[in-house]
XYZ file of C-alpha atoms in Angstrom:
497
model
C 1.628 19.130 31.634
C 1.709 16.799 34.786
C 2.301 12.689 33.865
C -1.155 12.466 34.935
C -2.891 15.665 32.947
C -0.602 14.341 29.814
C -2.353 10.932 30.059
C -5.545 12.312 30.050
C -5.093 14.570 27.093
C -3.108 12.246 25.045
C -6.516 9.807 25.463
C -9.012 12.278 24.333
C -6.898 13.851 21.347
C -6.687 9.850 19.923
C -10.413 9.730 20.617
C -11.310 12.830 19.233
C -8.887 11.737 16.003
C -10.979 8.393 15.304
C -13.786 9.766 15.748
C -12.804 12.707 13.328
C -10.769 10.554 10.605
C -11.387 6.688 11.901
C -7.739 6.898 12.413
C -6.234 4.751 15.395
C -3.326 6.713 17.285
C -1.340 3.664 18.216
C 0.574 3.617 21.852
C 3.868 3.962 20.159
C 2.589 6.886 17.883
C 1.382 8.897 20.695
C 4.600 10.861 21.430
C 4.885 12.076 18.453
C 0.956 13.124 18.933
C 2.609 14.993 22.140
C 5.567 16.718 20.304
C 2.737 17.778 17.495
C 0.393 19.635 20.509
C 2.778 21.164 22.387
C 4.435 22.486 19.046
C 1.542 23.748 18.128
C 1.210 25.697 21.585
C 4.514 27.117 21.474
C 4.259 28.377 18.068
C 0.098 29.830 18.157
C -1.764 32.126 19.784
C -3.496 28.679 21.723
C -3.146 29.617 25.471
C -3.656 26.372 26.824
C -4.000 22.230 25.991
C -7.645 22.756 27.225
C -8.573 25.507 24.549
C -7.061 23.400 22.301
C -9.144 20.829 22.702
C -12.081 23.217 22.723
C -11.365 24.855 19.455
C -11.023 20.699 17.828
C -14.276 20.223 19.527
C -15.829 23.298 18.334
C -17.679 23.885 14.806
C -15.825 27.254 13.646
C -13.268 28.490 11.022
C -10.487 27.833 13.105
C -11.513 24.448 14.500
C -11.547 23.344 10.680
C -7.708 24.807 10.094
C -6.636 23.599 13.264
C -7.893 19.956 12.160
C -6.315 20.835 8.977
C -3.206 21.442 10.422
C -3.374 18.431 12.846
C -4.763 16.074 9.844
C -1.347 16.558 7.914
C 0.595 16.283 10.515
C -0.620 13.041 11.300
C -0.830 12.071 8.024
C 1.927 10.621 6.269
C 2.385 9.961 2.147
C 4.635 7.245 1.317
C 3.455 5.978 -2.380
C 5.086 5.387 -5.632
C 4.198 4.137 -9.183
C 2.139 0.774 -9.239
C 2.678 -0.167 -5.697
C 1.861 -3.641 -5.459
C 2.351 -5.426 -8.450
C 0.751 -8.103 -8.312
C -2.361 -5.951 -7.881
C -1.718 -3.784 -10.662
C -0.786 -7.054 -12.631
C -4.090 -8.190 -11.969
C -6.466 -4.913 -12.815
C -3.914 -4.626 -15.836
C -4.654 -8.361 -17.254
C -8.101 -9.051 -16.032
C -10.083 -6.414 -14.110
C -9.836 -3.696 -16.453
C -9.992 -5.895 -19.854
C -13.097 -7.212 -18.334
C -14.873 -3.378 -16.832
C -14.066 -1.704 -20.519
C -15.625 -4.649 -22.704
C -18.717 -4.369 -20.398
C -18.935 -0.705 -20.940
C -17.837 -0.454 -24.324
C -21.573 0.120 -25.816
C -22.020 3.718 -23.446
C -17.740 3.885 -24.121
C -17.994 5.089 -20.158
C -15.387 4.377 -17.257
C -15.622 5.418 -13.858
C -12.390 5.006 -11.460
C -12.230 5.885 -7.812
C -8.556 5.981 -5.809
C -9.919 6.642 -2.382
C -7.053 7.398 0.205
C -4.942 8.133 -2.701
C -1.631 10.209 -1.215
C 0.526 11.883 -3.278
C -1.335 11.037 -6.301
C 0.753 7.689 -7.950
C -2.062 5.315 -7.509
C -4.636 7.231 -9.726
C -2.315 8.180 -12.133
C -0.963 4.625 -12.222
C -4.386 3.642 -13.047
C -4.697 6.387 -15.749
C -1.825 4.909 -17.134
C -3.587 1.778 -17.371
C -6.231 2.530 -18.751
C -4.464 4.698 -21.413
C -3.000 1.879 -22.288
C -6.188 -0.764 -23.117
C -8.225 2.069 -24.704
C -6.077 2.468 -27.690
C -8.447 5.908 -28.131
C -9.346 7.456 -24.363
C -10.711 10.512 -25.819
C -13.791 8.821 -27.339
C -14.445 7.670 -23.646
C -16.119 9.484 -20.752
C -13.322 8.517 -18.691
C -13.962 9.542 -14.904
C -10.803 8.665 -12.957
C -11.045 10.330 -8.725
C -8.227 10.502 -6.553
C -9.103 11.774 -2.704
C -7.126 12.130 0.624
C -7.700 13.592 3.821
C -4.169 15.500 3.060
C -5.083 18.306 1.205
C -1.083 19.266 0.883
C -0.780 15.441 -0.537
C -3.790 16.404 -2.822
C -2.309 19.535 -3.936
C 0.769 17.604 -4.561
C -1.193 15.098 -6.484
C -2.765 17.463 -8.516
C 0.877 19.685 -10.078
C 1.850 16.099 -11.302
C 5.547 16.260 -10.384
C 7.944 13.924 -8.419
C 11.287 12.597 -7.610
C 12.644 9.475 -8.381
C 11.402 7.606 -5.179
C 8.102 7.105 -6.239
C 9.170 5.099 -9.156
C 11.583 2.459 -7.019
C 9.124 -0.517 -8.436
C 8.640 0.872 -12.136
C 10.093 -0.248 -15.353
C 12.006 2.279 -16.914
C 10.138 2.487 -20.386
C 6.893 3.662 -18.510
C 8.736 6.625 -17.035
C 10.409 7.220 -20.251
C 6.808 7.100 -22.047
C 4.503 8.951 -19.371
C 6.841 11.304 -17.952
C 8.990 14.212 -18.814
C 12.139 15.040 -16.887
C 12.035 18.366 -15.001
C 15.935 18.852 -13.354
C 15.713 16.842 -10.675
C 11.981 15.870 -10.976
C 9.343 14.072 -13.333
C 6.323 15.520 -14.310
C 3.142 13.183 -15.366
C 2.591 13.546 -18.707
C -0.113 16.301 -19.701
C -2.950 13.942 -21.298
C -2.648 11.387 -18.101
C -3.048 14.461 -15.560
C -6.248 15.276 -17.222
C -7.984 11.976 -16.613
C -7.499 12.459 -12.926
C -9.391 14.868 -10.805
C -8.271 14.966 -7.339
C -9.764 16.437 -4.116
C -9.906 16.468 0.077
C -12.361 14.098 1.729
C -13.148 12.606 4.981
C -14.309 8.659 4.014
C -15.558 8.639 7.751
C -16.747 11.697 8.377
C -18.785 13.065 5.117
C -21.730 12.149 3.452
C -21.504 9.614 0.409
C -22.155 10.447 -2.163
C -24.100 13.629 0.043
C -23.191 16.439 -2.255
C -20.757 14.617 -4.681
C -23.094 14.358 -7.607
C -20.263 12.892 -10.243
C -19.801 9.765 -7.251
C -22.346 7.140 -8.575
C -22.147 3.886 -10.629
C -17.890 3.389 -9.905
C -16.828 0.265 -11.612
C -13.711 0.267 -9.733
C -12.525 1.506 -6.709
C -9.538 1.127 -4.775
C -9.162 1.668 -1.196
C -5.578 0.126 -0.552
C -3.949 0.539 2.790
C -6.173 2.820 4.696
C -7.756 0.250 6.519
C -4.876 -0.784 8.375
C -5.175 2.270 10.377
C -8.779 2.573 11.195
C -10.950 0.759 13.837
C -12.903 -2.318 12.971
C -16.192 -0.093 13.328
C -14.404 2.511 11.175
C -14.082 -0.064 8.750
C -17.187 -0.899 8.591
C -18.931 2.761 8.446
C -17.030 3.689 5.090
C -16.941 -0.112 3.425
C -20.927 0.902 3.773
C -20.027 4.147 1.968
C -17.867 2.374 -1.013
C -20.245 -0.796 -1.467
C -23.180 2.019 -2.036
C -21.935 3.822 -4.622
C -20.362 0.647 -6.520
C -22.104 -0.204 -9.751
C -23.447 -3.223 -10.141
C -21.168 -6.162 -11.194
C -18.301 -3.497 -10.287
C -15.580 -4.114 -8.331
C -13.845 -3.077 -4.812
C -9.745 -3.425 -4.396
C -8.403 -3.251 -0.606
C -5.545 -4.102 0.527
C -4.732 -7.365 1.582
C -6.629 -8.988 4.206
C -7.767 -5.019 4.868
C -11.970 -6.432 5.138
C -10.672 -9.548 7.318
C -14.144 -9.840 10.031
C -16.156 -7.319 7.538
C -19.979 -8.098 6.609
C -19.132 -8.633 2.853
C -22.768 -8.370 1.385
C -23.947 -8.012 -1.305
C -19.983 -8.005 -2.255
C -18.666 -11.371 -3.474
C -14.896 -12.231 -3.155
C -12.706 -13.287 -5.881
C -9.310 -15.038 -4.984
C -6.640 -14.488 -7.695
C -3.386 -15.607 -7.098
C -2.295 -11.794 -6.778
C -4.673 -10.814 -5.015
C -8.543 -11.038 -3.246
C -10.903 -8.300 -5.222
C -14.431 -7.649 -4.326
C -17.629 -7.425 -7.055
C -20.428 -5.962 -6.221
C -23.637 -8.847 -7.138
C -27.608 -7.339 -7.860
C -28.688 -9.068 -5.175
C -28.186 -7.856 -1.196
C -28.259 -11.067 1.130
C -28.599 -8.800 3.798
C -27.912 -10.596 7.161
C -29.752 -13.862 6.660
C -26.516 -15.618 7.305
C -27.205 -17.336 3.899
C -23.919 -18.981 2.333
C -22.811 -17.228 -0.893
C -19.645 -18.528 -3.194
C -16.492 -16.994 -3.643
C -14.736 -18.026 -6.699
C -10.900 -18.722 -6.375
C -9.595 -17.424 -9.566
C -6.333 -19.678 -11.150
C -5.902 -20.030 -14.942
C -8.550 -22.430 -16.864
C -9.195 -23.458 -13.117
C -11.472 -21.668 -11.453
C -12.208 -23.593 -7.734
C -14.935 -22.625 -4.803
C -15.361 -22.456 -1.511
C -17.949 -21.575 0.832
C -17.915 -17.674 2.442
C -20.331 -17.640 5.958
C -21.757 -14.628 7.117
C -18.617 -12.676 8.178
C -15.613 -14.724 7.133
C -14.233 -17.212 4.779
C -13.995 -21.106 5.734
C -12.672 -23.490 3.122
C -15.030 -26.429 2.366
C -12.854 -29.211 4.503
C -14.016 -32.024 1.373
C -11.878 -30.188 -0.749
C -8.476 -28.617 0.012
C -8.090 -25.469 -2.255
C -4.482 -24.305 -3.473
C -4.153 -20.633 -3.998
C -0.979 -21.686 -6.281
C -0.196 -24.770 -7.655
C 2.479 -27.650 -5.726
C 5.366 -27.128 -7.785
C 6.433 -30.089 -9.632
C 9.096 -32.580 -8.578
C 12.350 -33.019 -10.942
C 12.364 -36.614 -12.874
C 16.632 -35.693 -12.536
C 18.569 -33.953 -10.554
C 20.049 -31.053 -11.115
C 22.565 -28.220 -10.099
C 20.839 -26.496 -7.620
C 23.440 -23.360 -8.150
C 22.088 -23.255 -11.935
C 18.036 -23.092 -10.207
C 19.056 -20.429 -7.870
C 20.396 -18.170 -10.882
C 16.918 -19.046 -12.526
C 15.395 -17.701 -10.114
C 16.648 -14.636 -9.646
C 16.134 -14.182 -13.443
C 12.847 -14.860 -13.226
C 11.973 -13.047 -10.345
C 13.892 -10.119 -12.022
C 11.428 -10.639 -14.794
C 8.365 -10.970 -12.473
C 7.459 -14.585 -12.899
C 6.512 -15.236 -9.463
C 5.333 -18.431 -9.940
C 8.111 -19.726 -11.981
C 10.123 -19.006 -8.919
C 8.103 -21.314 -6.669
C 8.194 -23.861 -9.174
C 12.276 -23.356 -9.452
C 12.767 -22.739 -5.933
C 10.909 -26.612 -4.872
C 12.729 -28.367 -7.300
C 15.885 -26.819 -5.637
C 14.793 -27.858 -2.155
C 14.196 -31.407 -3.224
C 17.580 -32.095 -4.400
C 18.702 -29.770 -0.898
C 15.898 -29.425 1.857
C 18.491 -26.686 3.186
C 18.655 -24.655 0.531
C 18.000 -20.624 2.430
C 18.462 -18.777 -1.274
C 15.244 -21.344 -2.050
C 13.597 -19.930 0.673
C 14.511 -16.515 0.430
C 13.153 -16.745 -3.045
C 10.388 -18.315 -2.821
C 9.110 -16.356 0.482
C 9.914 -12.889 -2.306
C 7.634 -14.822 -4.814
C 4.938 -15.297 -2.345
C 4.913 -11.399 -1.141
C 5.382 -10.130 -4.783
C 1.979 -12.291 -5.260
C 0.279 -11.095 -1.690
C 0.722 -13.602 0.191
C 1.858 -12.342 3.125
C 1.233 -15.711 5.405
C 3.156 -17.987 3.093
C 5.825 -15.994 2.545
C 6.128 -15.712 6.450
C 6.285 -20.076 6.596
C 9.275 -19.685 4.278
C 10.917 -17.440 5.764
C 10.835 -19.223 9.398
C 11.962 -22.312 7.346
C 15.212 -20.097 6.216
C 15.826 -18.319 10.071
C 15.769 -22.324 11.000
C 18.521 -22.989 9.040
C 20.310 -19.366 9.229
C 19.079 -17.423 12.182
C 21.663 -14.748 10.881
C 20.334 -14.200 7.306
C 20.057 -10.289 7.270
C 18.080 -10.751 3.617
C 15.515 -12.585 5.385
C 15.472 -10.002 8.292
C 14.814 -7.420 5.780
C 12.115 -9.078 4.065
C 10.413 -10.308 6.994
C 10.460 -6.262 7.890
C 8.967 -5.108 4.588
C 6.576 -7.848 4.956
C 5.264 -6.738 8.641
C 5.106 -3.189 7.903
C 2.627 -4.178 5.275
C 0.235 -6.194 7.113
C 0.561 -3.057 10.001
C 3.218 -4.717 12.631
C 5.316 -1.605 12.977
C 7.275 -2.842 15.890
C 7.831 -6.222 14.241
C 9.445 -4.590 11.462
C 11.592 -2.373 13.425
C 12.270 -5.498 15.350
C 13.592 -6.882 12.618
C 15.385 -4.118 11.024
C 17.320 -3.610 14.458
C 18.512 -7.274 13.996
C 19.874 -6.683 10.895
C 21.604 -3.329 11.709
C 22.995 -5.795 14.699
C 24.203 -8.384 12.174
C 25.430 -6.079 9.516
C 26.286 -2.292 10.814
C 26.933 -1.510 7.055
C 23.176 -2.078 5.740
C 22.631 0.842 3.877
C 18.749 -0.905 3.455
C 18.035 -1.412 6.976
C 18.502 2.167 7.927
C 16.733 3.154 4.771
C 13.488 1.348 6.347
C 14.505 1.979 9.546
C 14.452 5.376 8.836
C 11.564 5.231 7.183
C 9.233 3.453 10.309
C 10.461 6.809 12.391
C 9.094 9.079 9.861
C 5.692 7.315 9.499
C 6.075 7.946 13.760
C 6.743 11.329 13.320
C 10.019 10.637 15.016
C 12.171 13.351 13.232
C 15.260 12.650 15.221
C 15.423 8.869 14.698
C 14.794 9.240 10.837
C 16.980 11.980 10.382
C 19.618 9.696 12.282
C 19.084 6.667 10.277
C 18.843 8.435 7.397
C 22.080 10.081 7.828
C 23.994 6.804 8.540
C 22.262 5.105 5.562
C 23.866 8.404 3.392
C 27.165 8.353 4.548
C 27.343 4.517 3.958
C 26.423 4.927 0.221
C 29.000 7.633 -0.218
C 31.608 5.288 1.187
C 30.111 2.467 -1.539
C 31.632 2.840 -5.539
C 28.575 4.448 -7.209
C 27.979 1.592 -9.598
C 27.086 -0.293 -6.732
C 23.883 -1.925 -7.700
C 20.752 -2.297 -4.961
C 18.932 -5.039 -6.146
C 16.271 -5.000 -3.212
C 15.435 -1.454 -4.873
C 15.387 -2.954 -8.679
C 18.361 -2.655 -8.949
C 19.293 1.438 -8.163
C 22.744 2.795 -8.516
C 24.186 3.666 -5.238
C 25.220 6.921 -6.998
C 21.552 7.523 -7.715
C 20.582 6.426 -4.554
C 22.546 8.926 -2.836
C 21.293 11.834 -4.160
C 17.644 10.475 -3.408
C 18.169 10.332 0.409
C 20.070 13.592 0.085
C 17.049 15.222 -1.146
C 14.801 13.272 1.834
C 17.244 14.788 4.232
C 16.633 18.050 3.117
C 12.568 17.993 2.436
C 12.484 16.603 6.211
């Protein structure tokens, strides 16, 4: 292909993709896209990019397996167990408490992971829910994982995995819902059977069209998809989720995933952990008519007002997500605050953190482990944009912190700033050659952008710097891993890639 002709094809494969899937090919994606079409011409029968194109476009068996084919290899599953906990924190101690004492006369539960990978998001919620019902079995208990990966769905559905997917869970719920397999865990037997998992297009199928068991969800969670659609894509399968929500149910995106979305007839709740979305009886429609959205905090629940497609803040009342953290009558040793802190962040307290980490920066305004804790408070809560403040208030003081780096990467490949994060990364592979983290996520970024050399490079360097570590090193940034344990992990990445 000709600079030119390459151009041109590039453009209509990403068009024909969103239109397809709703996925957005972004400009730094797109040779990868490349390497994927002219793979795929070397290694079929396909004669040319033009009949490739044609066959896409075309509504035959092989235009289906081709988009099969080009669907996975677009398509990438990183997931593990409970992602996001202060989302899971939040279905765990409210959402779910609340859904199964409203259905507990017709003892009936219906659960929805749309976009759900490999499977650990709707088995995390089976989990869950295993765990409030003390007797499931008396339940009707309908609990739906789908992708657009059917080889992440088939995945999903045998139930087994390594020990990356539990980096963010407490030991005792692997030891409880899983059994070890050699080098594997497999879901335990009574949690697979609450899930049924299948393949579906959110933007291109009918909903619920011939899906007769997709009515009346009381939850649904749609958790980083978004990210990677267009705004109209957005909107198109939102449409799709709000209409087969029951009433008074609830909708779960990721954060700030509906940001510019006609909400109606959903009503946003603000928790500290997170935004969720019920479903009220009544459809405003587009009458531009104010409607509240409650922002949840313990015995304290505040308002403000929500217009038509986004949220402004009554200005006669300033609202505080989480509470100003209170100031010390004495002082005292700031070293002994910054140990409480890590304990309780250790232990998930976000917002004793906050409340430890101000009373450290009043007796020492320049206090970066302050920072640097509180900004990890704020992200382990969701939110993203005050975690960012603190973290520009610790580069102010140490433009060289390599833990802030890190976290400031994490926290922009999250909200969908790939090249921020790998801006960041680089810094702190520039600061510190030896971070075996940095070319973990590093390495990670390339694979998402199907750039096999550049994560098998990173990967490499990130293995070989482990080895060279005394296993009993600990990795606190990945609770607290064994470098001995984390070697054999990116071993075994190495090898599946």
């Amino acid at each position: 292909m000709n600079p030119l002709m390459e151009k041109i094809h590039l453009e209509r494969c990403c068009n024909l993709i969103a239109m397809r899937t709703g996925i957005i090919i972004r400009v730094d994606e797109r040779g990868s896209l490349r390497d994927y079409i002219l793979t795929k011409l070397r290694s079929s029968s396909i004669t040319s990019v033009e009949s490739y194109f044609s066959i896409l476009e075309s509504d035959s068996t092989e235009s289906r397996q081709e988009w099969r084919d080009l669907i996975n290899g677009i398509t990438i599953g990183e997931s593990y167990f409970f992602r996001d906990k202060g989302q899971f924190g939040l279905l765990e101690n409210r959402i779910l408490p609340e859904l199964i004492e409203l259905r507990k006369k017709e003892r009936a539960l219906r659960i929805w992971s749309a976009g759900c990978s490999t499977g650990e998001e709707a088995y995390s919620l089976a989990i869950l829910v295993s765990k409030l019902i003390p007797a499931p079995s008396d339940w009707k208990i309908f609990i739906l994982g789908t992708d657009i990966n059917e080889e992440f769905v088939k995945k999903a559905g045998k139930g087994f995995y390594g020990q990356w997917s539990f980096r963010r869970v407490e030991p005792d719920i692997k030891e409880r819902y899983f059994k070890k397999r050699r080098d594997q865990w497999e879901i335990d037997g009574r949690i697979r059977d609450m899930v049924i998992f299948r393949t579906m297009n959110l933007v291109e199928e009918q909903i619920p069209g011939h899906y007769a068991d997709l009515h009346n969800m009381d939850l649904i969670l749609c958790r980083n998809l978004f990210i990677y659609f267009s705004r109209n894509s957005v909107a198109k399968v939102l449409k799709k989720l709000v209409s087969i929500l029951a009433i008074d149910g609830y909708l779960m995106t990721g954060h700030g995933e509906l940001h510019n979305q006609e909400l109606d007839p959903l009503t946003p709740l603000i928790f500290s952990e997170s935004v969720i979305y019920r479903k009220s009886g009544i459809n405003k429609g587009n009458t531009g008519q104010a409607v509240r959205m409650t922002v949840m905090m313990p015995e304290k629940p505040l308002s403000c007002i929500q217009g038509k497609n986004h949220v402004s803040f009554n200005a006669e009342k300033t609202v505080h997500v989480t509470p100003d953290y209170p100031r010390p009558a004495i002082m005292v040793d700031e070293n002994v605050l910054v140990e409480d802190m890590k304990s309780l962040f250790r232990s998930g307290d976000y917002a004793g953190v906050i409340k430890k980490a101000g009373a450290a920066l009043d007796i020492n305004p320049g206090n970066t482990d302050a920072y640097f804790f509180m900004a990890r408070a704020y992200a382990g809560k969701g939110l993203y944009d005050e975690a960012l403040k603190q973290l520009r208030h610790l580069l102010g003081y140490n433009p060289v912190n390599t833990g802030a780096y890190l976290l400031l990467a994490q926290i922009s490949e999250i909200m969908g700033d790939h090249e921020g994060a790998k801006d960041s990364l680089k810094k702190v592979i520039y600061l510190d050659p030896g971070s075996v983290e940095a070319h973990l996520e590093l390495g990670s970024i390339y694979r998402k952008e199907k750039d096999q050399v550049r994560s098998s490079k990173m990967r490499t360097t990130a293995l070989q710097l482990i080895n060279a570590l005394p296993p009993e090193t600990v990795f606190e940034i990945y609770d607290g891993i064994s470098a001995s344990d984390l070697g054999k992990y990116v071993a075994k990445m190495l090898e599946d890639e």
